[in-house]
Structures are given as structure tokens and as C-alpha cells.
Amino acid sequence: MKKVIGVYHQQQAHWVGDGFLVKNLFSYDRLGQALSPFLLLDYAAPHHFNPTHAQHGVGEHPHRGFETVTLAYQGEVTHQDSSGGGGTIHAGDVQWMTAGSGVVHEEFHSPEFAQQGGLFEMVQLWINLPAKDKMTPPSYQAIQSTHIPVIELPEQSGHLRVISGEYQGHTGPATSFSPINLWDGALAQNAEHTFTVPPDHTTLLVLLEGELLINHRQKVQPNSVVLFERNQDMQIKVLAAQHSRFVLLTGEPLNEPIQGYGPFVMNTEQEIFQAFEDFKQGKFGQLKVAEKVN
């Protein structure tokens, strides 16, 4: 079985803008190369928003050097970026934005969700780009839930959605710049399943809800991330003590320097300075201004 080398738990939440109350479950500034190619994961646990006509979310801001992936579980997110990408993702959908050489974007609750209110839940993941691809043109993938393969686990024990990468012959619709698996799953109470992962990948299991027992010995509570050793072992045995929802991530380590500051993640300090300068000079583009209807 693949050895657990760390379990990191986070209960404290903070606001990102005024629309996302998130718990930062892991970040490269704390765990560094152990996470590569993954950088950060914020979990917006279920939170009720009252109906409103106000716009809640995060206004325009820049990124360079990595990708952001948003998984919507409850509620809706409307996105717009300076490369022309945009749209609304609904429960079950995924938004995959490659910032690359530089992009300005904004994310808000959709007008429809804001007006009706309700529970909002999402995950946002940051994935590093290899040095050779950090200045690739920005792009956007809007992935509907109906396009994501769902693997039903044996004996109605749960399911696994293959968003990126491959599992048991099923290939996810998302494309990435380095080998990555992004699987979104659930296990019923008392169900057990053994997952097979690439032996040399960074492997992370993020528990959103429920309680798990990993490899017969490691208990895991919700709002936690489990980091596994990079070795030749390929199997992870998971037993659900309660109905559980989780995200399983594997990725080929980049083995490159990580230099980040705020919305930029590059390889050197000089590249960070250049990112700020390019943004100031307007090289990341601008958002389209919505036309007013009289």
C-alpha cells in the first residue's frame, strides 16, 4: 500500500472576495515541492447565501504561470477573462482556466443563483505549469457534468468521476500540460475500495465530507488532505466510516523551482517582477465591458 507521509487538517475559513468562504487545505508556501505539480486547494464548504440582487464574488484580478480548476458542487459560478473565455458553470460542472502568459479574470455567483439564494459549495485547485509552458497563451475549458465519465464502483459502493487523466479505461475531458489525474468521488458508509495510482506521481486525497480509514490505519476527518509517499507502491485502500466525498489527485512532479507572489507563480524572482511590470503595462488584456440595455 502507498505510505501516508502527512495528513493536514484545516477548520479555519476566510473570505475570498465576498462570495467564497474557503478553507485552504493545502498550499505550496507550506509544503513546497512535496505537492508538485499542485500548488493550492481552497474548499468552499456548503454555505447558505440569502437571495440578493447584489453581485457576490471576486472582481477582476490577474494570474500568470499556472492553471485554476473550479469544481462546482452546489450553486453556480459565472466567469469572464481577458482571453475571451467565460460562461456559467452549474452543479457538477468544471471550469479549467490556463492563465499561461497572463490573464485578467473575474468570478461571481451567477445572477440566477444570487437572486434565488441557497447553498454554495465549490473547490478551486491551482496547478503549476512546467517552465516551458508558463508563457503559453491563456485558454479556457468549460466542462459540463454530462461530458465527465462516471465509474460506478462495485456493489453500489460509490462512484468516481474522471475529470482529467484516466482510470480503468475511462479518460477525462480536461487537457493539461503535464500528466495529471483529477478524480472526484464518493463512497457509501462502510464501503471499501482500493484505488490504483501511478507509482511515481505526487498523490493527494482531499476529504470534503465524511470519515475515511486509509490503508487500515490512518483515520481522516473532513477538511483534510492526505499526502502519500512517492514510491513504487500503486494501491490505496479506502474504507468509508461514513458516507464520504473526496477528490483524488495525482500528478507527475515538475522538479522545477517554485517562485510565487500573490496571483503569479513562476520559477524565478525576476520572472515575478516581470509579471507585475507586464500587468501594469496592460499586457494581460482587459475584460469586456457589458453593454447596457436601455
Short mmCIF file of N, CA, C and O in Angstrom, two decimals, residues 120-242:
data_model
loop_
_atom_site.label_atom_id
_atom_site.label_comp_id
_atom_site.label_asym_id
_atom_site.label_seq_id
_atom_site.Cartn_x
_atom_site.Cartn_y
_atom_site.Cartn_z
N PHE A 120 -24.07 27.11 -1.38
CA PHE A 120 -22.97 27.26 -2.34
C PHE A 120 -21.80 26.41 -1.86
O PHE A 120 -21.40 26.49 -0.70
N GLU A 121 -21.25 25.58 -2.76
CA GLU A 121 -20.12 24.71 -2.40
C GLU A 121 -19.25 24.53 -3.64
O GLU A 121 -19.74 24.23 -4.72
N MET A 122 -17.96 24.68 -3.47
CA MET A 122 -17.05 24.52 -4.60
C MET A 122 -15.64 24.21 -4.10
O MET A 122 -15.32 24.39 -2.93
N VAL A 123 -14.80 23.72 -5.03
CA VAL A 123 -13.37 23.53 -4.81
C VAL A 123 -12.64 24.30 -5.89
O VAL A 123 -13.04 24.27 -7.06
N GLN A 124 -11.57 25.01 -5.49
CA GLN A 124 -10.69 25.58 -6.50
C GLN A 124 -9.27 25.08 -6.27
O GLN A 124 -8.73 25.18 -5.18
N LEU A 125 -8.70 24.54 -7.35
CA LEU A 125 -7.36 23.96 -7.35
C LEU A 125 -6.45 24.77 -8.26
O LEU A 125 -6.87 25.17 -9.35
N TRP A 126 -5.21 25.01 -7.81
CA TRP A 126 -4.19 25.63 -8.66
C TRP A 126 -3.19 24.54 -9.06
O TRP A 126 -2.70 23.80 -8.20
N ILE A 127 -2.90 24.47 -10.37
CA ILE A 127 -1.94 23.51 -10.90
C ILE A 127 -0.81 24.26 -11.57
O ILE A 127 -1.04 25.13 -12.42
N ASN A 128 0.43 23.93 -11.23
CA ASN A 128 1.58 24.63 -11.79
C ASN A 128 1.77 24.24 -13.25
O ASN A 128 1.43 23.13 -13.68
N LEU A 129 2.30 25.18 -14.02
CA LEU A 129 2.68 24.90 -15.40
C LEU A 129 4.18 24.63 -15.46
O LEU A 129 4.97 25.29 -14.76
N PRO A 130 4.63 23.68 -16.30
CA PRO A 130 6.07 23.50 -16.50
C PRO A 130 6.70 24.79 -17.00
O PRO A 130 6.04 25.61 -17.66
N ALA A 131 7.98 24.99 -16.71
CA ALA A 131 8.67 26.22 -17.09
C ALA A 131 8.51 26.51 -18.58
O ALA A 131 8.30 27.66 -18.99
N LYS A 132 8.58 25.48 -19.42
CA LYS A 132 8.50 25.68 -20.87
C LYS A 132 7.12 26.15 -21.32
O LYS A 132 6.95 26.65 -22.45
N ASP A 133 6.10 25.97 -20.46
CA ASP A 133 4.74 26.31 -20.84
C ASP A 133 4.17 27.51 -20.07
O ASP A 133 3.00 27.87 -20.27
N LYS A 134 4.97 28.13 -19.21
CA LYS A 134 4.43 29.20 -18.38
C LYS A 134 3.97 30.41 -19.20
O LYS A 134 3.08 31.15 -18.77
N MET A 135 4.56 30.61 -20.36
CA MET A 135 4.17 31.75 -21.19
C MET A 135 3.30 31.32 -22.37
O MET A 135 3.20 32.03 -23.38
N THR A 136 2.64 30.18 -22.24
CA THR A 136 1.71 29.74 -23.27
C THR A 136 0.51 30.69 -23.31
O THR A 136 0.16 31.30 -22.29
N PRO A 137 -0.13 30.87 -24.44
CA PRO A 137 -1.31 31.75 -24.48
C PRO A 137 -2.40 31.25 -23.54
O PRO A 137 -2.62 30.04 -23.41
N PRO A 138 -3.10 32.15 -22.86
CA PRO A 138 -4.16 31.74 -21.95
C PRO A 138 -5.30 31.05 -22.70
O PRO A 138 -5.53 31.32 -23.88
N SER A 139 -5.99 30.16 -21.99
CA SER A 139 -7.11 29.45 -22.60
C SER A 139 -8.11 29.05 -21.52
O SER A 139 -7.83 29.18 -20.32
N TYR A 140 -9.26 28.55 -21.95
CA TYR A 140 -10.35 28.26 -21.02
C TYR A 140 -11.10 27.02 -21.47
O TYR A 140 -11.43 26.88 -22.65
N GLN A 141 -11.35 26.11 -20.53
CA GLN A 141 -12.14 24.92 -20.80
C GLN A 141 -13.37 24.93 -19.88
O GLN A 141 -13.23 24.92 -18.66
N ALA A 142 -14.56 24.93 -20.48
CA ALA A 142 -15.80 24.81 -19.72
C ALA A 142 -16.29 23.38 -19.90
O ALA A 142 -16.62 22.98 -21.02
N ILE A 143 -16.32 22.62 -18.83
CA ILE A 143 -16.61 21.19 -18.91
C ILE A 143 -17.93 20.90 -18.21
O ILE A 143 -18.06 21.06 -16.99
N GLN A 144 -18.92 20.48 -18.98
CA GLN A 144 -20.22 20.16 -18.41
C GLN A 144 -20.20 18.78 -17.77
O GLN A 144 -19.48 17.88 -18.21
N SER A 145 -21.02 18.62 -16.73
CA SER A 145 -21.04 17.36 -16.00
C SER A 145 -21.38 16.18 -16.89
O SER A 145 -20.89 15.06 -16.68
N THR A 146 -22.20 16.41 -17.92
CA THR A 146 -22.60 15.32 -18.81
C THR A 146 -21.44 14.80 -19.66
O THR A 146 -21.55 13.72 -20.25
N HIS A 147 -20.35 15.54 -19.72
CA HIS A 147 -19.18 15.12 -20.50
C HIS A 147 -18.12 14.46 -19.63
O HIS A 147 -17.05 14.08 -20.15
N ILE A 148 -18.37 14.33 -18.33
CA ILE A 148 -17.41 13.73 -17.41
C ILE A 148 -17.76 12.27 -17.18
O ILE A 148 -18.86 11.97 -16.69
N PRO A 149 -16.87 11.32 -17.54
CA PRO A 149 -17.17 9.91 -17.31
C PRO A 149 -17.36 9.61 -15.82
O PRO A 149 -16.62 10.11 -14.98
N VAL A 150 -18.38 8.79 -15.52
CA VAL A 150 -18.65 8.37 -14.15
C VAL A 150 -18.47 6.86 -14.07
O VAL A 150 -19.15 6.11 -14.79
N ILE A 151 -17.57 6.42 -13.20
CA ILE A 151 -17.35 5.00 -12.99
C ILE A 151 -18.12 4.58 -11.74
O ILE A 151 -17.88 5.10 -10.65
N GLU A 152 -19.05 3.65 -11.91
CA GLU A 152 -19.78 3.12 -10.76
C GLU A 152 -18.93 2.03 -10.11
O GLU A 152 -18.54 1.06 -10.77
N LEU A 153 -18.62 2.19 -8.83
CA LEU A 153 -17.79 1.23 -8.12
C LEU A 153 -18.58 -0.03 -7.79
O LEU A 153 -19.82 0.01 -7.73
N PRO A 154 -17.90 -1.16 -7.59
CA PRO A 154 -18.60 -2.43 -7.38
C PRO A 154 -19.58 -2.40 -6.21
O PRO A 154 -19.37 -1.69 -5.23
N GLU A 155 -20.66 -3.18 -6.35
CA GLU A 155 -21.65 -3.39 -5.30
C GLU A 155 -22.30 -2.09 -4.83
O GLU A 155 -22.63 -1.93 -3.66
N GLN A 156 -22.47 -1.16 -5.76
CA GLN A 156 -23.11 0.13 -5.47
C GLN A 156 -22.45 0.84 -4.28
O GLN A 156 -23.11 1.51 -3.49
N SER A 157 -21.13 0.67 -4.20
CA SER A 157 -20.39 1.25 -3.07
C SER A 157 -20.05 2.72 -3.25
O SER A 157 -19.67 3.40 -2.29
N GLY A 158 -20.20 3.24 -4.46
CA GLY A 158 -19.86 4.64 -4.70
C GLY A 158 -19.57 4.86 -6.17
O GLY A 158 -19.89 4.03 -7.04
N HIS A 159 -18.96 6.00 -6.47
CA HIS A 159 -18.64 6.33 -7.85
C HIS A 159 -17.38 7.16 -7.91
O HIS A 159 -16.92 7.72 -6.90
N LEU A 160 -16.82 7.27 -9.12
CA LEU A 160 -15.64 8.10 -9.37
C LEU A 160 -15.84 8.82 -10.68
O LEU A 160 -16.12 8.20 -11.71
N ARG A 161 -15.72 10.15 -10.66
CA ARG A 161 -15.80 10.96 -11.89
C ARG A 161 -14.38 11.24 -12.37
O ARG A 161 -13.55 11.75 -11.60
N VAL A 162 -14.11 10.95 -13.63
CA VAL A 162 -12.77 11.17 -14.20
C VAL A 162 -12.78 12.50 -14.93
O VAL A 162 -13.24 12.61 -16.08
N ILE A 163 -12.28 13.54 -14.27
CA ILE A 163 -12.27 14.88 -14.85
C ILE A 163 -11.05 15.07 -15.74
O ILE A 163 -11.14 15.62 -16.84
N SER A 164 -9.90 14.61 -15.28
CA SER A 164 -8.67 14.69 -16.06
C SER A 164 -7.89 13.40 -15.85
O SER A 164 -7.95 12.79 -14.79
N GLY A 165 -7.14 13.01 -16.89
CA GLY A 165 -6.37 11.78 -16.79
C GLY A 165 -7.20 10.57 -17.15
O GLY A 165 -8.15 10.65 -17.94
N GLU A 166 -6.87 9.42 -16.53
CA GLU A 166 -7.50 8.17 -16.91
C GLU A 166 -7.66 7.26 -15.70
O GLU A 166 -6.85 7.27 -14.78
N TYR A 167 -8.76 6.52 -15.67
CA TYR A 167 -8.97 5.49 -14.64
C TYR A 167 -9.81 4.37 -15.23
O TYR A 167 -10.89 4.62 -15.78
N GLN A 168 -9.27 3.15 -15.13
CA GLN A 168 -9.95 1.94 -15.60
C GLN A 168 -10.49 2.09 -17.02
O GLN A 168 -11.62 1.71 -17.34
N GLY A 169 -9.65 2.66 -17.88
CA GLY A 169 -10.02 2.79 -19.29
C GLY A 169 -10.89 3.97 -19.63
O GLY A 169 -11.22 4.18 -20.81
N HIS A 170 -11.26 4.78 -18.65
CA HIS A 170 -12.07 5.97 -18.88
C HIS A 170 -11.15 7.20 -18.85
O HIS A 170 -10.37 7.37 -17.91
N THR A 171 -11.28 8.06 -19.84
CA THR A 171 -10.42 9.25 -19.96
C THR A 171 -11.24 10.51 -19.72
O THR A 171 -12.32 10.68 -20.30
N GLY A 172 -10.71 11.39 -18.88
CA GLY A 172 -11.40 12.63 -18.58
C GLY A 172 -11.31 13.62 -19.73
O GLY A 172 -10.39 13.58 -20.55
N PRO A 173 -12.26 14.58 -19.81
CA PRO A 173 -12.30 15.53 -20.92
C PRO A 173 -11.31 16.68 -20.81
O PRO A 173 -11.02 17.34 -21.81
N ALA A 174 -10.78 16.96 -19.61
CA ALA A 174 -9.88 18.10 -19.45
C ALA A 174 -8.49 17.78 -19.99
O ALA A 174 -8.00 16.65 -19.85
N THR A 175 -7.87 18.77 -20.60
CA THR A 175 -6.49 18.62 -21.06
C THR A 175 -5.57 19.45 -20.17
O THR A 175 -5.96 20.50 -19.67
N SER A 176 -4.35 18.95 -19.97
CA SER A 176 -3.38 19.64 -19.11
C SER A 176 -2.01 19.60 -19.76
O SER A 176 -1.79 18.87 -20.74
N PHE A 177 -1.07 20.36 -19.19
CA PHE A 177 0.26 20.50 -19.78
C PHE A 177 1.28 19.50 -19.23
O PHE A 177 2.39 19.42 -19.73
N SER A 178 0.91 18.76 -18.19
CA SER A 178 1.75 17.70 -17.66
C SER A 178 0.81 16.58 -17.20
O SER A 178 -0.39 16.82 -16.99
N PRO A 179 1.31 15.35 -17.05
CA PRO A 179 0.44 14.23 -16.69
C PRO A 179 -0.23 14.42 -15.33
O PRO A 179 0.44 14.52 -14.30
N ILE A 180 -1.57 14.50 -15.34
CA ILE A 180 -2.35 14.76 -14.13
C ILE A 180 -3.60 13.90 -14.15
O ILE A 180 -4.24 13.73 -15.19
N ASN A 181 -3.94 13.35 -12.99
CA ASN A 181 -5.24 12.71 -12.80
C ASN A 181 -6.03 13.53 -11.78
O ASN A 181 -5.51 13.86 -10.70
N LEU A 182 -7.25 13.86 -12.13
CA LEU A 182 -8.16 14.55 -11.22
C LEU A 182 -9.45 13.74 -11.18
O LEU A 182 -10.20 13.70 -12.16
N TRP A 183 -9.67 13.06 -10.05
CA TRP A 183 -10.83 12.19 -9.88
C TRP A 183 -11.66 12.70 -8.71
O TRP A 183 -11.14 12.98 -7.63
N ASP A 184 -12.95 12.77 -8.92
CA ASP A 184 -13.90 13.28 -7.93
C ASP A 184 -14.83 12.13 -7.56
O ASP A 184 -15.51 11.59 -8.43
N GLY A 185 -14.83 11.74 -6.28
CA GLY A 185 -15.56 10.52 -5.95
C GLY A 185 -16.36 10.56 -4.66
O GLY A 185 -16.32 11.53 -3.91
N ALA A 186 -17.08 9.47 -4.44
CA ALA A 186 -17.88 9.29 -3.23
C ALA A 186 -17.91 7.81 -2.88
O ALA A 186 -17.92 6.95 -3.78
N LEU A 187 -17.94 7.53 -1.58
CA LEU A 187 -18.09 6.17 -1.08
C LEU A 187 -19.23 6.13 -0.08
O LEU A 187 -19.35 7.01 0.77
N ALA A 188 -20.05 5.08 -0.15
CA ALA A 188 -21.13 4.89 0.81
C ALA A 188 -20.56 4.44 2.15
O ALA A 188 -19.44 3.92 2.24
N GLN A 189 -21.33 4.65 3.21
CA GLN A 189 -20.91 4.22 4.54
C GLN A 189 -20.58 2.73 4.54
O GLN A 189 -21.31 1.92 3.98
N ASN A 190 -19.44 2.40 5.15
CA ASN A 190 -18.92 1.03 5.29
C ASN A 190 -18.40 0.45 3.98
O ASN A 190 -17.98 -0.72 3.95
N ALA A 191 -18.41 1.21 2.90
CA ALA A 191 -17.88 0.73 1.63
C ALA A 191 -16.35 0.84 1.64
O ALA A 191 -15.76 1.73 2.27
N GLU A 192 -15.72 -0.08 0.91
CA GLU A 192 -14.26 -0.10 0.81
C GLU A 192 -13.87 -0.26 -0.65
O GLU A 192 -14.51 -0.99 -1.40
N HIS A 193 -12.83 0.47 -1.04
CA HIS A 193 -12.35 0.36 -2.42
C HIS A 193 -10.84 0.59 -2.43
O HIS A 193 -10.32 1.40 -1.65
N THR A 194 -10.16 -0.12 -3.31
CA THR A 194 -8.73 0.05 -3.49
C THR A 194 -8.49 0.79 -4.81
O THR A 194 -8.88 0.30 -5.88
N PHE A 195 -7.90 1.98 -4.71
CA PHE A 195 -7.59 2.78 -5.89
C PHE A 195 -6.16 2.52 -6.33
O PHE A 195 -5.25 2.40 -5.50
N THR A 196 -5.97 2.45 -7.64
CA THR A 196 -4.64 2.26 -8.21
C THR A 196 -4.17 3.57 -8.83
O THR A 196 -4.89 4.17 -9.65
N VAL A 197 -2.99 4.02 -8.42
CA VAL A 197 -2.46 5.31 -8.87
C VAL A 197 -1.08 5.10 -9.50
O VAL A 197 -0.41 4.09 -9.23
N PRO A 198 -0.62 6.03 -10.35
CA PRO A 198 0.72 5.92 -10.93
C PRO A 198 1.78 5.91 -9.83
O PRO A 198 1.71 6.72 -8.89
N PRO A 199 2.78 5.04 -9.91
CA PRO A 199 3.72 4.87 -8.80
C PRO A 199 4.60 6.08 -8.50
O PRO A 199 4.96 6.31 -7.35
N ASP A 200 4.95 6.86 -9.53
CA ASP A 200 5.92 7.94 -9.33
C ASP A 200 5.27 9.32 -9.24
O ASP A 200 5.95 10.34 -9.23
N HIS A 201 3.94 9.36 -9.17
CA HIS A 201 3.23 10.65 -9.09
C HIS A 201 3.14 11.16 -7.66
O HIS A 201 3.14 10.38 -6.70
N THR A 202 3.06 12.48 -7.52
CA THR A 202 2.57 13.07 -6.28
C THR A 202 1.11 12.67 -6.16
O THR A 202 0.34 12.80 -7.12
N THR A 203 0.72 12.17 -4.98
CA THR A 203 -0.66 11.69 -4.79
C THR A 203 -1.26 12.33 -3.55
O THR A 203 -0.67 12.30 -2.47
N LEU A 204 -2.43 12.96 -3.73
CA LEU A 204 -3.13 13.65 -2.66
C LEU A 204 -4.59 13.21 -2.63
O LEU A 204 -5.23 13.13 -3.69
N LEU A 205 -5.11 12.92 -1.46
CA LEU A 205 -6.53 12.65 -1.28
C LEU A 205 -7.12 13.75 -0.42
O LEU A 205 -6.66 13.97 0.70
N VAL A 206 -8.10 14.46 -0.94
CA VAL A 206 -8.73 15.58 -0.23
C VAL A 206 -10.12 15.14 0.21
O VAL A 206 -10.97 14.84 -0.64
N LEU A 207 -10.35 15.08 1.51
CA LEU A 207 -11.65 14.65 2.04
C LEU A 207 -12.51 15.87 2.32
O LEU A 207 -12.17 16.71 3.15
N LEU A 208 -13.63 15.95 1.62
CA LEU A 208 -14.55 17.07 1.78
C LEU A 208 -15.62 16.79 2.83
O LEU A 208 -16.00 17.67 3.60
N GLU A 209 -16.12 15.56 2.84
CA GLU A 209 -17.23 15.20 3.73
C GLU A 209 -17.08 13.75 4.16
O GLU A 209 -16.65 12.90 3.37
N GLY A 210 -17.44 13.44 5.41
CA GLY A 210 -17.44 12.06 5.88
C GLY A 210 -16.23 11.73 6.74
O GLY A 210 -15.62 12.60 7.34
N GLU A 211 -15.87 10.46 6.77
CA GLU A 211 -14.72 9.98 7.54
C GLU A 211 -14.16 8.74 6.86
O GLU A 211 -14.91 7.84 6.48
N LEU A 212 -12.85 8.74 6.65
CA LEU A 212 -12.20 7.64 5.95
C LEU A 212 -11.15 6.97 6.82
O LEU A 212 -10.57 7.60 7.72
N LEU A 213 -10.90 5.70 6.52
CA LEU A 213 -9.77 4.96 7.08
C LEU A 213 -8.90 4.55 5.90
O LEU A 213 -9.34 3.82 5.01
N ILE A 214 -7.66 5.05 5.88
CA ILE A 214 -6.75 4.80 4.77
C ILE A 214 -5.80 3.66 5.13
O ILE A 214 -5.16 3.68 6.19
N ASN A 215 -5.72 2.67 4.25
CA ASN A 215 -4.79 1.54 4.42
C ASN A 215 -4.92 0.87 5.79
O ASN A 215 -3.94 0.46 6.39
N HIS A 216 -6.15 0.80 6.30
CA HIS A 216 -6.49 0.11 7.55
C HIS A 216 -5.96 0.79 8.81
O HIS A 216 -6.13 0.25 9.91
N ARG A 217 -5.33 1.96 8.67
CA ARG A 217 -4.69 2.52 9.87
C ARG A 217 -4.84 4.03 10.06
O ARG A 217 -4.86 4.50 11.18
N GLN A 218 -4.96 4.79 8.97
CA GLN A 218 -4.96 6.25 9.08
C GLN A 218 -6.37 6.80 9.01
O GLN A 218 -7.01 6.76 7.96
N LYS A 219 -6.89 7.34 10.14
CA LYS A 219 -8.20 7.97 10.14
C LYS A 219 -8.09 9.37 9.56
O LYS A 219 -7.13 10.09 9.84
N VAL A 220 -9.09 9.75 8.77
CA VAL A 220 -9.09 11.06 8.14
C VAL A 220 -10.45 11.71 8.35
O VAL A 220 -11.49 11.10 8.07
N GLN A 221 -10.43 12.94 8.84
CA GLN A 221 -11.64 13.72 9.07
C GLN A 221 -11.87 14.68 7.91
O GLN A 221 -10.96 14.95 7.12
N PRO A 222 -13.08 15.21 7.76
CA PRO A 222 -13.34 16.15 6.66
C PRO A 222 -12.49 17.41 6.76
O PRO A 222 -11.96 17.73 7.83
N ASN A 223 -12.34 18.11 5.64
CA ASN A 223 -11.49 19.31 5.53
C ASN A 223 -10.02 18.94 5.74
O ASN A 223 -9.27 19.68 6.38
N SER A 224 -9.63 17.80 5.21
CA SER A 224 -8.26 17.31 5.37
C SER A 224 -7.70 16.89 4.02
O SER A 224 -8.44 16.51 3.11
N VAL A 225 -6.36 16.92 3.92
CA VAL A 225 -5.66 16.40 2.75
C VAL A 225 -4.64 15.38 3.22
O VAL A 225 -3.94 15.59 4.22
N VAL A 226 -4.59 14.25 2.53
CA VAL A 226 -3.64 13.17 2.82
C VAL A 226 -2.58 13.18 1.73
O VAL A 226 -2.90 13.13 0.54
N LEU A 227 -1.31 13.25 2.14
CA LEU A 227 -0.19 13.24 1.21
C LEU A 227 0.50 11.88 1.30
O LEU A 227 0.84 11.42 2.38
N PHE A 228 0.69 11.25 0.14
CA PHE A 228 1.29 9.92 0.08
C PHE A 228 2.73 9.99 -0.41
O PHE A 228 3.11 10.91 -1.15
N GLU A 229 3.51 8.99 -0.03
CA GLU A 229 4.90 8.91 -0.45
C GLU A 229 4.99 8.61 -1.94
O GLU A 229 4.21 7.83 -2.48
N ARG A 230 5.97 9.25 -2.61
CA ARG A 230 6.25 8.91 -4.00
C ARG A 230 7.14 7.67 -4.00
O ARG A 230 8.32 7.74 -3.67
N ASN A 231 6.57 6.55 -4.35
CA ASN A 231 7.33 5.30 -4.42
C ASN A 231 6.65 4.37 -5.41
O ASN A 231 5.72 4.76 -6.11
N GLN A 232 7.12 3.14 -5.49
CA GLN A 232 6.62 2.21 -6.48
C GLN A 232 5.28 1.59 -6.11
O GLN A 232 4.66 0.90 -6.93
N ASP A 233 4.82 1.78 -4.86
CA ASP A 233 3.52 1.27 -4.48
C ASP A 233 2.43 2.00 -5.27
O ASP A 233 2.49 3.21 -5.46
N MET A 234 1.42 1.27 -5.68
CA MET A 234 0.40 1.85 -6.56
C MET A 234 -1.00 1.80 -5.97
O MET A 234 -1.94 2.32 -6.59
N GLN A 235 -1.19 1.19 -4.81
CA GLN A 235 -2.53 0.99 -4.30
C GLN A 235 -2.79 1.76 -3.01
O GLN A 235 -1.92 1.87 -2.14
N ILE A 236 -4.02 2.30 -2.93
CA ILE A 236 -4.50 3.00 -1.73
C ILE A 236 -5.84 2.37 -1.36
O ILE A 236 -6.78 2.39 -2.15
N LYS A 237 -5.92 1.80 -0.18
CA LYS A 237 -7.16 1.17 0.28
C LYS A 237 -7.93 2.18 1.12
O LYS A 237 -7.39 2.74 2.08
N VAL A 238 -9.18 2.40 0.75
CA VAL A 238 -10.00 3.43 1.40
C VAL A 238 -11.28 2.79 1.92
O VAL A 238 -12.03 2.16 1.16
N LEU A 239 -11.54 2.95 3.23
CA LEU A 239 -12.76 2.47 3.87
C LEU A 239 -13.52 3.69 4.39
O LEU A 239 -12.96 4.53 5.09
N ALA A 240 -14.81 3.79 4.04
CA ALA A 240 -15.63 4.92 4.48
C ALA A 240 -16.36 4.56 5.76
O ALA A 240 -17.25 3.72 5.76
N ALA A 241 -15.98 5.22 6.86
CA ALA A 241 -16.70 5.03 8.13
C ALA A 241 -18.06 5.71 8.09
O ALA A 241 -18.99 5.32 8.80
N GLN A 242 -18.16 6.75 7.25
CA GLN A 242 -19.42 7.45 6.98
C GLN A 242 -19.49 7.69 5.47
O GLN A 242 -18.48 7.54 4.77
#
